Amino acid sequence: MLNLKNYKHIHCIGIGGIGLSAIAEIFLSRGYQVSGSDMKESEITDKLIEQGAVIYLGHRGKNIAGADLIVYSAAVSQDNPELVAAAENDVPTASRAEVLGALMQEYKTSIAIAGTHGKTTTTSMISLILEKSSSDPTILVGGNLSEINGNVKIGNSEYFVTEACEYMDSFLSLNPMIEIILNIDSDHLDYFKDIEHIVSSFDQFAKLVPENGVVIAYDANPFVNSILKSLNSKVVTFGFSEQCDYFASDIEFNSFGMPSFQVHYHGKILCTMQLSIPGEHNIANALAAFACCHGLGIEIESIVTTLEAYTGTQRRFDVIGITKNNIKIVDDYAHHPTEIKATLKAAQNVPHNSLWCLFQPHTYTRTLALFDEFAESFDSADKIVMAEIYAAREKNIYKISSKELVNEIKRVHPTKEVYYFANFDEIASFVINNAQSGDLVITMGAGDIYKVAEIILEKDRLL
């Protein structure tokens, strides 16, 4: 196991990423000399420089000079010149996940939130409940949380809360005492062979929890259920069935699409709460957070107060603005068919005339692997506008375009209004010229589609 006390100067490759930047902040808070590299400047790199990090733009072997440990993110390939230089000079290397696992060992109560969908929301909920109850947790979350002014907070207690990402089997390097498994679904098929491979990884992850630990799991997902039977640790279930340890009932939605519901524990009603974020999927996320924090002994009133006040992290059903013509513009991170369906279903509970979905597929491999599922994901949208695929870390060796997805949606749903535009300005202009008063427009995807919302509002301002 990696012993971080053996090192003084730690160099991070990909330091500007949301995950590795949080690790770098922890190192800086502990007095390590921290350097790192990334391809471009950002608010994240600027913040790290202010805290004392030395950051290089671009990846070059000489950047690692003086470092005695090299940490790299999952997106870094093994032929990266800094990793090559580390191997040539016998400098130890570790993945971000390995370092995260080493950090977790230092805390009595380490909490890891896993699942194909909902990790950031649930991690944020648990973090804020502990924070508001004066438990002073250390927090690593995969999105910007306004209450902690970023995606990391250094605490001074036994509690460590982190997202546990399954991509590249990163979460198998962690050391959780408590696990939340929200769901298991097909994704990251550029790494995983198939759903069986994904389930196998989650099975190994669940078995990391020691006998005196707890796995908190969503009971309605058959893949999740299949891995619970062979665990030695305690298992706590949540969901919408009376068979669950924690379940929700009497669900209602207000005029803004926000759900209220009763929370039951072993059949007894504990409370009623009204969330400030939309959708049935967020009831499940709230139940997971409730189960975790109730099990830790946090007062029910404190849990409810925090969950009711929670308005989400950035890019999770964010209301960006309303045009002069009363068109509401919302932005959401959904980029998987299951997430698209959940977000559009949630949007149906928000008063509107026509529901627009401006979608940008994320990565060629995901678009290709889940092509049929994507084509069936937009049933709840009245008008679909497709942007070109966001490449992220990939090259388009598959020669696939969003145009194929548009054609397939039209084939499956011949009466649907589906459009494709090559650039964001064209999309924004189309919406400005065609959306009507009372319409709800959602920019959706994990890339940079959020910029379309900004362009729409700017064009509207200039009208």
C-alpha positions as semicolon CSV with decimal commas, in nm:
position;residue;x (nm);y (nm);z (nm)
1;M;0,000;0,000;0,000
2;L;0,120;0,346;-0,092
3;N;0,261;0,541;0,206
4;L;0,231;0,911;0,131
5;K;0,453;1,003;0,426
6;N;0,753;0,881;0,225
7;Y;0,728;1,172;-0,021
8;K;0,783;1,547;-0,016
9;H;0,745;1,672;-0,375
10;I;0,445;1,534;-0,563
11;H;0,390;1,604;-0,933
12;C;0,039;1,563;-1,079
13;I;-0,013;1,493;-1,451
14;G;-0,354;1,630;-1,551
15;I;-0,369;1,854;-1,244
16;G;-0,641;2,074;-1,398
17;G;-0,898;1,795;-1,397
18;I;-1,183;1,801;-1,146
19;G;-1,059;1,483;-0,976
20;L;-0,684;1,527;-0,956
21;S;-0,706;1,897;-0,866
22;A;-0,890;1,797;-0,547
23;I;-0,610;1,557;-0,454
24;A;-0,356;1,833;-0,523
25;E;-0,542;2,067;-0,286
26;I;-0,523;1,807;-0,011
27;F;-0,148;1,770;-0,068
28;L;-0,102;2,147;-0,054
29;S;-0,301;2,169;0,270
30;R;-0,064;1,912;0,423
31;G;0,248;2,105;0,329
32;Y;0,370;1,898;0,034
33;Q;0,557;2,066;-0,248
34;V;0,315;2,026;-0,540
35;S;0,376;2,068;-0,911
36;G;0,166;1,959;-1,204
37;S;0,093;1,985;-1,572
38;D;-0,211;2,032;-1,789
39;M;-0,287;2,126;-2,147
40;K;-0,453;2,459;-2,069
41;E;-0,506;2,722;-1,804
42;S;-0,835;2,728;-1,615
43;E;-0,997;2,860;-1,299
44;I;-0,886;2,535;-1,136
45;T;-0,517;2,580;-1,225
46;D;-0,531;2,946;-1,122
47;K;-0,670;2,847;-0,782
48;L;-0,396;2,586;-0,733
49;I;-0,125;2,838;-0,824
50;E;-0,268;3,076;-0,561
51;Q;-0,236;2,795;-0,307
52;G;0,131;2,740;-0,394
53;A;0,139;2,482;-0,674
54;V;0,379;2,515;-0,967
55;I;0,194;2,435;-1,289
56;Y;0,330;2,376;-1,639
57;L;0,125;2,408;-1,955
58;G;0,185;2,109;-2,179
59;H;0,341;1,772;-2,098
60;R;0,722;1,746;-2,110
61;G;0,963;1,512;-1,939
62;K;1,154;1,797;-1,773
63;N;0,840;1,901;-1,583
64;I;0,892;1,624;-1,328
65;A;1,236;1,749;-1,219
66;G;1,275;1,722;-0,842
67;A;0,956;1,523;-0,785
68;D;0,974;1,204;-0,579
69;L;0,622;1,081;-0,664
70;I;0,427;1,119;-0,989
71;V;0,046;1,101;-0,971
72;Y;-0,160;1,075;-1,289
73;S;-0,529;1,086;-1,374
74;A;-0,719;0,807;-1,552
75;A;-0,720;1,013;-1,872
76;V;-0,337;1,008;-1,897
77;S;-0,196;0,749;-2,138
78;Q;0,113;0,543;-2,058
79;D;0,309;0,708;-2,338
80;N;0,275;1,050;-2,175
81;P;0,626;1,206;-2,182
82;E;0,618;1,274;-1,808
83;L;0,529;0,913;-1,727
84;V;0,803;0,800;-1,968
85;A;1,052;1,030;-1,795
86;A;0,946;0,892;-1,456
87;A;1,013;0,535;-1,573
88;E;1,352;0,632;-1,718
89;N;1,455;0,800;-1,392
90;D;1,303;0,542;-1,154
91;V;1,062;0,793;-1,002
92;P;0,764;0,614;-0,837
93;T;0,423;0,664;-0,999
94;A;0,068;0,616;-0,873
95;S;-0,277;0,665;-1,019
96;R;-0,513;0,919;-0,868
97;A;-0,728;0,628;-0,747
98;E;-0,433;0,466;-0,566
99;V;-0,356;0,794;-0,392
100;L;-0,722;0,840;-0,301
101;G;-0,724;0,489;-0,151
102;A;-0,415;0,572;0,056
103;L;-0,580;0,891;0,184
104;M;-0,898;0,705;0,279
105;Q;-0,702;0,468;0,504
106;E;-0,621;0,761;0,731
107;Y;-0,989;0,814;0,821
108;K;-1,202;0,604;1,055
109;T;-1,522;0,662;0,856
110;S;-1,455;0,672;0,482
111;I;-1,764;0,692;0,263
112;A;-1,754;0,612;-0,110
113;I;-2,051;0,681;-0,339
114;A;-2,066;0,466;-0,654
115;G;-2,310;0,410;-0,937
116;T;-2,344;0,480;-1,307
117;H;-2,573;0,776;-1,233
118;G;-2,624;1,016;-0,941
119;K;-2,281;1,003;-0,778
120;T;-2,218;1,377;-0,769
121;T;-2,564;1,462;-0,637
122;T;-2,558;1,197;-0,364
123;T;-2,200;1,277;-0,264
124;S;-2,298;1,643;-0,234
125;M;-2,603;1,560;-0,023
126;I;-2,408;1,343;0,221
127;S;-2,125;1,596;0,240
128;L;-2,359;1,884;0,321
129;I;-2,554;1,687;0,581
130;L;-2,228;1,608;0,763
131;E;-2,104;1,965;0,715
132;K;-2,426;2,125;0,845
133;S;-2,428;1,891;1,147
134;S;-2,079;2,015;1,246
135;S;-1,914;1,681;1,162
136;D;-1,640;1,866;0,965
137;P;-1,585;1,606;0,687
138;T;-1,316;1,603;0,422
139;I;-1,504;1,614;0,091
140;L;-1,416;1,526;-0,270
141;V;-1,705;1,574;-0,512
142;G;-1,713;1,549;-0,891
143;G;-1,875;1,887;-0,948
144;N;-1,859;2,239;-0,812
145;L;-2,059;2,270;-0,493
146;S;-2,125;2,634;-0,403
147;E;-2,148;2,564;-0,029
148;I;-1,782;2,456;-0,020
149;N;-1,674;2,696;-0,296
150;G;-1,548;2,424;-0,528
151;N;-1,515;2,046;-0,541
152;V;-1,297;1,981;-0,236
153;K;-1,308;2,073;0,131
154;I;-1,040;1,981;0,386
155;G;-1,201;1,875;0,714
156;N;-1,064;1,785;1,056
157;S;-1,260;1,480;1,163
158;E;-1,293;1,106;1,108
159;Y;-1,521;1,155;0,806
160;F;-1,398;1,131;0,446
161;V;-1,657;1,150;0,166
162;T;-1,575;1,085;-0,198
163;E;-1,722;0,981;-0,528
164;A;-1,610;0,637;-0,642
165;C;-1,574;0,626;-1,020
166;E;-1,594;0,288;-1,193
167;Y;-1,414;0,401;-1,511
168;M;-1,094;0,200;-1,567
169;D;-1,183;0,016;-1,242
170;S;-1,054;0,317;-1,049
171;F;-1,281;0,249;-0,751
172;L;-1,111;-0,086;-0,685
173;S;-0,814;0,106;-0,538
174;L;-1,028;0,266;-0,266
175;N;-1,066;0,175;0,101
176;P;-1,426;0,249;0,204
177;M;-1,588;0,169;0,536
178;I;-1,929;0,269;0,398
179;E;-2,034;0,228;0,035
180;I;-2,339;0,360;-0,145
181;I;-2,424;0,179;-0,470
182;L;-2,690;0,383;-0,648
183;N;-2,731;0,178;-0,966
184;I;-2,541;-0,025;-1,227
185;D;-2,591;0,042;-1,597
186;S;-2,402;0,003;-1,926
187;D;-2,148;0,282;-1,970
188;H;-1,776;0,342;-2,033
189;L;-1,780;0,069;-2,295
190;D;-1,448;0,195;-2,428
191;Y;-1,307;0,014;-2,122
192;F;-1,568;-0,238;-2,007
193;K;-1,642;-0,528;-2,243
194;D;-2,011;-0,555;-2,154
195;I;-2,260;-0,527;-1,866
196;E;-2,129;-0,849;-1,712
197;H;-1,782;-0,694;-1,692
198;I;-1,931;-0,385;-1,523
199;V;-2,127;-0,594;-1,272
200;S;-1,814;-0,796;-1,193
201;S;-1,625;-0,474;-1,114
202;F;-1,903;-0,349;-0,887
203;D;-1,904;-0,690;-0,717
204;Q;-1,532;-0,654;-0,642
205;F;-1,593;-0,298;-0,523
206;A;-1,869;-0,406;-0,282
207;K;-1,640;-0,672;-0,136
208;L;-1,383;-0,407;-0,042
209;V;-1,603;-0,314;0,255
210;P;-1,488;-0,491;0,574
211;E;-1,721;-0,701;0,791
212;N;-1,781;-0,410;1,028
213;G;-1,866;-0,179;0,737
214;V;-2,191;-0,114;0,549
215;V;-2,306;-0,133;0,186
216;I;-2,610;0,087;0,118
217;A;-2,776;-0,018;-0,207
218;Y;-3,073;0,056;-0,433
219;D;-3,289;-0,254;-0,431
220;A;-3,476;-0,207;-0,760
221;N;-3,169;-0,243;-0,983
222;P;-3,130;-0,616;-1,068
223;F;-2,754;-0,582;-1,123
224;V;-2,712;-0,421;-0,781
225;N;-2,925;-0,691;-0,620
226;S;-2,715;-0,965;-0,777
227;I;-2,400;-0,855;-0,594
228;L;-2,553;-0,810;-0,248
229;K;-2,609;-1,177;-0,171
230;S;-2,245;-1,277;-0,119
231;L;-2,128;-0,985;0,097
232;N;-1,989;-1,030;0,447
233;S;-2,061;-0,670;0,546
234;K;-2,395;-0,533;0,661
235;V;-2,632;-0,444;0,375
236;V;-2,890;-0,164;0,397
237;T;-3,137;-0,115;0,111
238;F;-3,328;0,192;-0,009
239;G;-3,587;0,252;-0,278
240;F;-3,960;0,264;-0,340
241;S;-4,060;-0,082;-0,217
242;E;-4,186;-0,159;0,131
243;Q;-3,929;-0,439;0,140
244;C;-3,647;-0,183;0,162
245;D;-3,495;-0,072;0,491
246;Y;-3,555;0,289;0,381
247;F;-3,832;0,364;0,133
248;A;-4,031;0,660;0,001
249;S;-4,409;0,679;-0,026
250;D;-4,685;0,935;-0,092
251;I;-4,481;1,105;-0,366
252;E;-4,624;1,430;-0,502
253;F;-4,481;1,703;-0,727
254;N;-4,540;2,072;-0,678
255;S;-4,592;2,327;-0,958
256;F;-4,214;2,358;-1,003
257;G;-4,166;1,982;-1,046
258;M;-4,009;1,934;-0,701
259;P;-4,111;1,613;-0,519
260;S;-4,237;1,569;-0,164
261;F;-4,252;1,228;0,001
262;Q;-4,256;1,036;0,328
263;V;-3,946;0,847;0,444
264;H;-3,999;0,510;0,610
265;Y;-3,744;0,307;0,807
266;H;-3,833;-0,056;0,875
267;G;-4,197;0,035;0,810
268;K;-4,206;0,332;1,048
269;I;-4,260;0,685;0,910
270;L;-3,962;0,898;1,007
271;C;-4,044;1,225;0,830
272;T;-4,189;1,404;0,530
273;M;-3,966;1,619;0,312
274;Q;-3,992;1,850;0,010
275;L;-3,690;1,854;-0,219
276;S;-3,569;2,163;-0,407
277;I;-3,444;1,959;-0,704
278;P;-3,674;1,783;-0,953
279;G;-3,730;1,422;-1,048
280;E;-3,799;1,080;-0,902
281;H;-3,432;0,990;-0,950
282;N;-3,343;1,258;-0,695
283;I;-3,579;1,098;-0,443
284;A;-3,361;0,787;-0,471
285;N;-3,045;0,995;-0,429
286;A;-3,193;1,166;-0,123
287;L;-3,293;0,830;0,028
288;A;-2,937;0,702;-0,015
289;A;-2,800;1,010;0,161
290;F;-3,066;0,980;0,432
291;A;-2,984;0,612;0,495
292;C;-2,612;0,685;0,518
293;C;-2,638;0,979;0,757
294;H;-2,918;0,831;0,969
295;G;-2,700;0,524;1,012
296;L;-2,416;0,751;1,132
297;G;-2,644;0,892;1,402
298;I;-2,713;1,233;1,249
299;E;-3,038;1,386;1,380
300;I;-3,334;1,336;1,145
301;E;-3,428;1,704;1,163
302;S;-3,078;1,803;1,052
303;I;-3,085;1,556;0,761
304;V;-3,426;1,679;0,642
305;T;-3,337;2,048;0,673
306;T;-3,023;2,000;0,464
307;L;-3,187;1,786;0,197
308;E;-3,478;2,027;0,160
309;A;-3,240;2,321;0,116
310;Y;-3,015;2,143;-0,135
311;T;-3,044;2,300;-0,481
312;G;-2,785;2,090;-0,664
313;T;-2,433;2,121;-0,801
314;Q;-2,350;2,310;-1,116
315;R;-2,486;2,157;-1,438
316;R;-2,755;1,951;-1,264
317;F;-3,088;2,100;-1,384
318;D;-2,944;2,450;-1,346
319;V;-3,188;2,727;-1,436
320;I;-2,958;2,950;-1,642
321;G;-3,211;3,223;-1,722
322;I;-3,541;3,326;-1,875
323;T;-3,565;3,514;-2,204
324;K;-3,769;3,830;-2,257
325;N;-4,026;3,608;-2,428
326;N;-4,060;3,391;-2,114
327;I;-3,860;3,091;-2,242
328;K;-3,689;2,914;-1,951
329;I;-3,332;2,795;-2,022
330;V;-3,201;2,503;-1,814
331;D;-2,866;2,321;-1,831
332;D;-2,803;1,960;-1,731
333;Y;-2,506;1,721;-1,735
334;A;-2,706;1,413;-1,845
335;H;-2,507;1,224;-2,108
336;H;-2,624;0,861;-2,078
337;P;-2,960;0,733;-2,208
338;T;-3,083;0,653;-1,855
339;E;-2,988;1,002;-1,736
340;I;-3,151;1,167;-2,038
341;K;-3,478;0,985;-1,970
342;A;-3,469;1,074;-1,599
343;T;-3,396;1,442;-1,664
344;L;-3,665;1,475;-1,931
345;K;-3,913;1,291;-1,708
346;A;-3,831;1,537;-1,429
347;A;-3,879;1,825;-1,671
348;Q;-4,231;1,704;-1,747
349;N;-4,328;1,802;-1,392
350;V;-4,216;2,161;-1,455
351;P;-4,493;2,375;-1,612
352;H;-4,414;2,437;-1,980
353;N;-4,559;2,441;-2,329
354;S;-4,305;2,265;-2,554
355;L;-4,002;2,086;-2,408
356;W;-3,682;2,137;-2,609
357;C;-3,377;1,915;-2,562
358;L;-3,053;2,048;-2,710
359;F;-2,827;1,745;-2,681
360;Q;-2,456;1,697;-2,739
361;P;-2,344;1,331;-2,738
362;H;-2,031;1,270;-2,532
363;T;-1,753;1,058;-2,690
364;Y;-1,768;0,849;-3,005
365;T;-1,741;0,518;-2,818
366;R;-2,040;0,591;-2,593
367;T;-2,249;0,713;-2,886
368;L;-2,167;0,401;-3,088
369;A;-2,203;0,151;-2,802
370;L;-2,538;0,291;-2,683
371;F;-2,665;0,408;-3,021
372;D;-3,003;0,228;-3,006
373;E;-3,058;0,334;-2,644
374;F;-2,987;0,698;-2,730
375;A;-3,243;0,685;-3,013
376;E;-3,509;0,581;-2,760
377;S;-3,409;0,833;-2,490
378;F;-3,590;1,145;-2,605
379;D;-3,955;1,034;-2,590
380;S;-4,045;1,306;-2,340
381;A;-3,899;1,589;-2,550
382;D;-4,120;1,770;-2,800
383;K;-3,830;1,911;-3,003
384;I;-3,478;1,763;-3,021
385;V;-3,180;1,959;-3,149
386;M;-2,859;1,761;-3,187
387;A;-2,510;1,911;-3,170
388;E;-2,203;1,732;-3,303
389;I;-2,040;1,469;-3,080
390;Y;-1,802;1,600;-2,812
391;A;-1,477;1,409;-2,861
392;A;-1,328;1,449;-2,511
393;R;-1,024;1,217;-2,500
394;E;-1,107;1,034;-2,824
395;K;-1,039;1,049;-3,197
396;N;-1,318;0,970;-3,441
397;I;-1,179;0,645;-3,574
398;Y;-1,538;0,518;-3,600
399;K;-1,643;0,789;-3,851
400;I;-1,967;0,844;-3,660
401;S;-2,158;1,172;-3,643
402;S;-2,462;1,306;-3,463
403;K;-2,629;1,306;-3,806
404;E;-2,663;0,926;-3,785
405;L;-2,829;0,958;-3,445
406;V;-3,073;1,218;-3,581
407;N;-3,165;0,986;-3,869
408;E;-3,220;0,695;-3,630
409;I;-3,443;0,901;-3,399
410;K;-3,647;1,006;-3,702
411;R;-3,672;0,642;-3,812
412;V;-3,787;0,524;-3,469
413;H;-4,011;0,827;-3,409
414;P;-4,112;0,957;-3,754
415;T;-4,340;1,228;-3,608
416;K;-4,071;1,375;-3,381
417;E;-3,920;1,714;-3,459
418;V;-3,546;1,641;-3,472
419;Y;-3,280;1,878;-3,602
420;Y;-2,903;1,883;-3,645
421;F;-2,675;2,187;-3,657
422;A;-2,300;2,186;-3,696
423;N;-2,225;2,473;-3,459
424;F;-2,359;2,630;-3,142
425;D;-2,443;2,966;-3,294
426;E;-2,679;2,799;-3,543
427;I;-2,848;2,608;-3,259
428;A;-2,894;2,925;-3,053
429;S;-3,035;3,116;-3,350
430;F;-3,277;2,833;-3,430
431;V;-3,408;2,832;-3,072
432;I;-3,440;3,212;-3,062
433;N;-3,636;3,211;-3,389
434;N;-3,863;2,915;-3,313
435;A;-3,919;2,870;-2,938
436;Q;-4,243;3,015;-2,806
437;S;-4,341;3,182;-2,480
438;G;-4,371;2,926;-2,202
439;D;-4,134;2,675;-2,364
440;L;-3,870;2,496;-2,157
441;V;-3,529;2,459;-2,326
442;I;-3,268;2,222;-2,178
443;T;-2,906;2,213;-2,294
444;M;-2,785;1,863;-2,215
445;G;-2,457;1,672;-2,221
446;A;-2,121;1,632;-2,049
447;G;-1,925;1,841;-2,300
448;D;-1,952;2,214;-2,365
449;I;-2,316;2,231;-2,478
450;Y;-2,381;2,461;-2,179
451;K;-2,232;2,739;-2,395
452;V;-2,546;2,730;-2,611
453;A;-2,753;2,846;-2,313
454;E;-2,517;3,140;-2,270
455;I;-2,536;3,226;-2,643
456;I;-2,917;3,212;-2,641
457;L;-2,939;3,451;-2,348
458;E;-2,683;3,687;-2,503
459;K;-2,870;3,691;-2,836
460;D;-3,193;3,753;-2,647
461;R;-3,034;4,045;-2,462
462;L;-2,935;4,205;-2,790
463;L;-3,280;4,172;-2,948
